[in-house]
Short mmCIF file of C-alpha atoms in Angstrom, two decimals:
data_model
loop_
_atom_site.label_atom_id
_atom_site.label_comp_id
_atom_site.label_asym_id
_atom_site.label_seq_id
_atom_site.Cartn_x
_atom_site.Cartn_y
_atom_site.Cartn_z
CA UNK M 279 -3.46 -8.30 20.07
CA UNK M 280 -2.62 -5.16 22.00
CA UNK M 281 -3.91 -1.86 20.67
CA UNK M 282 -0.90 0.25 19.16
CA UNK M 283 -0.48 2.62 17.60
CA UNK M 284 0.21 2.37 14.06
CA UNK M 285 -4.30 0.23 14.30
CA UNK M 286 -4.98 3.27 16.04
CA UNK M 287 -3.63 5.92 12.79
CA UNK M 288 -4.66 3.39 10.80
CA UNK M 289 -8.47 3.33 11.95
CA UNK M 290 -8.75 7.41 10.71
CA UNK M 291 -10.35 8.38 13.88
CA UNK M 292 -10.09 11.97 15.76
CA UNK M 293 -8.58 11.57 18.48
CA UNK M 294 -5.77 13.75 16.90
CA UNK M 295 -6.82 16.98 18.97
CA UNK M 296 -7.50 14.41 22.12
CA UNK M 297 -3.37 14.82 23.87
CA UNK M 298 -3.18 10.57 22.88
CA UNK M 299 -0.14 11.66 20.38
CA UNK M 300 2.68 13.76 21.53
CA UNK M 301 3.59 16.83 19.19
CA UNK M 302 6.74 15.60 18.03
CA UNK M 303 4.87 12.55 16.74
CA UNK M 304 2.94 15.07 14.54
CA UNK M 305 5.45 17.09 13.27
CA UNK M 306 6.88 13.56 12.88
CA UNK M 307 4.64 12.40 10.33
CA UNK M 308 3.74 16.01 8.58
CA UNK M 309 6.34 15.96 7.09
CA UNK M 310 6.12 13.03 5.34
CA UNK M 311 3.85 15.54 3.28
CA UNK M 312 4.25 18.10 0.79
CA UNK M 313 1.51 20.61 -0.40
CA UNK M 314 -2.05 19.52 -1.87
CA UNK M 315 -3.33 17.96 -4.82
CA UNK M 316 -6.91 17.10 -7.04
CA UNK M 317 -8.22 13.67 -7.31
CA UNK M 318 -11.71 13.38 -9.09
CA UNK M 319 -12.61 15.94 -7.36
CA UNK M 320 -10.95 15.47 -4.27
CA UNK M 321 -8.53 17.02 -2.52
CA UNK M 322 -5.74 15.60 -0.62
CA UNK M 323 -1.97 15.68 0.46
CA UNK M 324 0.58 14.87 -1.34
CA UNK M 325 3.70 12.80 -1.03
CA UNK M 326 7.21 14.61 0.17
CA UNK M 327 8.86 13.09 -2.05
CA UNK M 328 12.87 14.09 0.01
CA UNK M 329 11.82 12.88 3.09
CA UNK M 330 11.79 8.57 1.11
CA UNK M 331 14.37 6.88 0.99
CA UNK M 332 15.25 6.40 -2.96
CA UNK M 333 14.43 2.50 -2.58
CA UNK M 334 10.77 3.15 -1.72
CA UNK M 335 10.50 5.35 -4.83
CA UNK M 336 8.64 3.99 -8.28
CA UNK M 337 11.13 2.97 -10.37
CA UNK M 338 11.96 1.14 -13.71
CA UNK M 339 14.18 -1.89 -12.85
CA UNK M 340 15.77 -5.26 -15.01
CA UNK M 341 13.59 -7.85 -13.59
CA UNK M 342 13.41 -11.42 -14.90
CA UNK M 343 10.20 -13.68 -13.97
CA UNK M 344 8.06 -17.02 -15.59
CA UNK M 345 5.50 -15.15 -14.87
CA UNK M 346 3.23 -13.17 -17.75
CA UNK M 347 3.42 -9.87 -18.90
CA UNK M 348 1.35 -7.44 -17.06
CA UNK M 349 1.21 -10.40 -13.76
CA UNK M 350 1.33 -8.42 -10.10
CA UNK M 351 4.07 -9.35 -8.28
CA UNK M 352 4.89 -9.08 -4.14
CA UNK M 353 7.56 -9.23 -2.71
CA UNK M 354 6.99 -8.27 1.24
CA UNK M 355 10.33 -9.38 2.80
CA UNK M 356 11.76 -6.57 0.53
CA UNK M 357 8.73 -4.41 0.67
CA UNK M 358 8.48 -4.60 -3.16
CA UNK M 359 5.60 -4.32 -5.53
CA UNK M 360 6.59 -5.42 -9.51
CA UNK M 361 4.43 -4.91 -12.26
CA UNK M 362 6.29 -7.43 -14.91
CA UNK M 363 7.09 -5.39 -18.35
CA UNK M 364 8.53 -6.62 -21.40
CA UNK M 365 12.43 -7.28 -22.59
CA UNK M 366 12.71 -8.60 -18.47
CA UNK M 367 12.35 -5.02 -16.79
CA UNK M 368 8.96 -4.18 -14.25
CA UNK M 369 8.51 -1.30 -12.60
CA UNK M 370 8.98 -1.46 -9.27
CA UNK M 371 6.74 0.02 -6.09
CA UNK M 372 7.73 0.70 -2.82
CA UNK M 373 5.24 -1.56 -0.79
CA UNK M 374 4.21 -1.81 2.73
CA UNK M 375 2.52 -4.74 3.97
CA UNK M 376 1.12 -7.48 6.86
CA UNK M 377 3.34 -7.00 10.19
CA UNK M 378 3.82 -9.88 12.54
CA UNK M 379 0.57 -11.84 12.30
CA UNK M 380 -1.28 -11.12 9.18
CA UNK M 381 1.15 -11.53 6.68
CA UNK M 382 0.07 -13.68 3.50
CA UNK M 383 1.89 -15.26 0.24
CA UNK M 384 -0.38 -17.02 -2.53
CA UNK M 385 -1.90 -15.85 -5.30
CA UNK M 386 -5.34 -14.17 -6.78
CA UNK M 387 -6.34 -11.58 -9.19
CA UNK M 388 -7.75 -7.76 -9.16
CA UNK M 389 -11.55 -8.80 -9.38
CA UNK M 390 -12.56 -4.59 -8.09
CA UNK M 391 -11.84 -1.28 -8.31
CA UNK M 392 -12.88 1.86 -6.94
CA UNK M 393 -11.84 5.82 -6.62
CA UNK M 394 -11.40 6.98 -3.63
CA UNK M 395 -12.81 3.74 -1.72
CA UNK M 396 -15.53 4.16 0.99
CA UNK M 397 -13.80 1.84 4.36
CA UNK M 398 -15.53 -0.45 6.36
CA UNK M 399 -13.01 -1.68 9.11
CA UNK M 400 -13.36 -6.12 9.35
CA UNK M 401 -15.40 -6.71 12.39
CA UNK M 402 -12.08 -8.89 13.78
CA UNK M 403 -10.67 -4.78 13.65
CA UNK M 404 -13.36 -3.23 15.25
CA UNK M 405 -13.30 -5.73 17.91
CA UNK M 406 -9.88 -5.71 18.36
CA UNK M 407 -10.95 -2.38 19.05
CA UNK M 408 -14.78 -0.60 19.40
CA UNK M 409 -13.52 2.49 18.99
CA UNK M 410 -13.74 2.35 15.46
CA UNK M 411 -16.16 4.21 13.56
CA UNK M 412 -18.71 1.45 11.17
CA UNK M 413 -16.93 3.11 8.40
CA UNK M 414 -14.82 5.87 6.21
CA UNK M 415 -16.48 8.32 3.91
CA UNK M 416 -14.62 7.95 0.31
CA UNK M 417 -12.40 11.18 0.06
CA UNK M 418 -12.15 11.69 4.13
CA UNK M 419 -8.60 12.30 5.20
CA UNK M 420 -9.24 10.06 7.78
CA UNK M 421 -9.53 7.05 5.33
CA UNK M 422 -6.90 4.44 5.36
CA UNK M 423 -7.12 3.97 2.13
CA UNK M 424 -7.30 6.89 -0.13
CA UNK M 425 -7.53 7.55 -2.85
CA UNK M 426 -7.58 3.82 -4.80
CA UNK M 427 -8.55 0.68 -4.04
CA UNK M 428 -7.60 -3.05 -5.57
CA UNK M 429 -9.57 -5.49 -3.79
CA UNK M 430 -7.70 -8.86 -4.25
CA UNK M 431 -9.84 -12.06 -4.83
CA UNK M 432 -9.11 -15.87 -4.56
CA UNK M 433 -11.47 -17.80 -7.20
CA UNK M 434 -13.77 -15.73 -7.12
CA UNK M 435 -13.77 -15.39 -3.24
CA UNK M 436 -13.10 -11.67 -1.86
CA UNK M 437 -9.81 -12.22 0.07
CA UNK M 438 -9.84 -9.24 1.86
CA UNK M 439 -6.94 -7.88 0.72
CA UNK M 440 -6.35 -5.03 -0.66
CA UNK M 441 -3.36 -3.07 -2.36
CA UNK M 442 -4.23 0.84 -1.28
CA UNK M 443 -3.37 4.22 -0.44
CA UNK M 444 -2.14 5.33 2.88
CA UNK M 445 -1.77 8.11 5.54
CA UNK M 446 1.14 7.28 6.97
CA UNK M 447 3.45 7.78 3.87
CA UNK M 448 6.43 6.88 6.02
CA UNK M 449 4.69 3.28 6.78
CA UNK M 450 6.05 2.36 3.17
CA UNK M 451 9.22 -0.45 3.60
CA UNK M 452 8.04 -1.65 6.67
CA UNK M 453 5.61 -4.05 7.81
CA UNK M 454 2.54 -2.29 9.72
CA UNK M 455 -0.55 -3.62 7.58
CA UNK M 456 -3.09 -5.61 8.92
CA UNK M 457 -2.51 -7.74 6.00
CA UNK M 458 -3.02 -4.92 3.01
CA UNK M 459 -0.25 -3.85 0.75
CA UNK M 460 -0.17 0.07 1.35
CA UNK M 461 1.63 2.70 -1.49
CA UNK M 462 1.59 6.11 -1.66
CA UNK M 463 -1.40 7.64 -2.86
CA UNK M 464 0.45 8.56 -6.21
CA UNK M 465 2.01 5.22 -6.95
CA UNK M 466 -1.61 4.13 -5.91
CA UNK M 467 -3.42 5.59 -8.70
CA UNK M 468 -0.52 5.01 -11.07
CA UNK M 469 -0.93 1.01 -10.51
CA UNK M 470 -5.02 1.50 -10.19
CA UNK M 471 -4.57 3.12 -14.28
CA UNK M 472 -2.37 0.62 -15.62
CA UNK M 473 -3.27 -2.68 -13.98
CA UNK M 474 -7.28 -3.93 -15.34
CA UNK M 475 -9.75 -6.00 -13.66
CA UNK M 476 -8.86 -9.68 -13.88
CA UNK M 477 -5.04 -8.97 -13.65
CA UNK M 478 -3.05 -11.62 -11.87
CA UNK M 479 -1.14 -11.20 -8.80
CA UNK M 480 1.00 -13.12 -6.90
CA UNK M 481 2.58 -12.70 -3.24
CA UNK M 482 5.03 -14.27 -1.73
CA UNK M 483 7.83 -14.31 0.90
CA UNK M 484 10.42 -12.85 -0.51
CA UNK M 485 12.40 -12.96 -4.43
CA UNK M 486 14.33 -9.49 -3.88
CA UNK M 487 17.31 -12.29 -3.30
CA UNK M 488 17.23 -14.50 -6.01
CA UNK M 489 16.73 -10.95 -8.31
CA UNK M 490 19.72 -9.39 -10.53
CA UNK M 491 21.54 -5.94 -8.50
CA UNK M 492 21.49 -3.55 -11.36
CA UNK M 493 23.55 -0.13 -10.65
CA UNK M 494 20.55 2.90 -12.51
CA UNK M 495 17.29 2.73 -12.14
CA UNK M 496 15.09 4.75 -14.84
CA UNK M 497 12.50 6.56 -12.42
CA UNK M 498 8.68 5.97 -13.58
CA UNK M 499 6.85 9.84 -14.35
#
């Protein structure tokens, strides 16, 4: 597969000062951030939610599902992740999902979680992009996993897919990743707190077409 600008950003490469990208691209990317915060001793850039469409912001919605409370359901077509709650509601998060050729569907469980995880590019990604480093330390501003990673397993085997933060808030709501589910860093922190080890996950092509339309949503703090 051809190298794309998004792939290179995903790798967190130190090419930003090498003239590879034009200044307007940097300005657009920088505008998605607003200030900094400290989490577990690591300083990170916070999301400028004033630039984010309201549909991608974390919120409580009406949601009808036969899945048990606490299950995570991902609607890849509409770029939403739901945590099933009581009283036919769910917490809904906007997410970025796999681009064409990297989408996946099915059931899994969160069998591992990590604070400020180290990122090791998969071997197939390094074949496509040999310029990628062997790893990026957790907490590095170039680490594409951000502050949290939740590792998805099936039948005790790591699928290679994760829920994690992002260096690119503008990619939320898009088909942008190599299969992992991207979230705003603040949302990745929030989801991490809500999902214990063993949380059931279902990734579907689409489900929002069947969801009831609601006129109001309640933001989640």
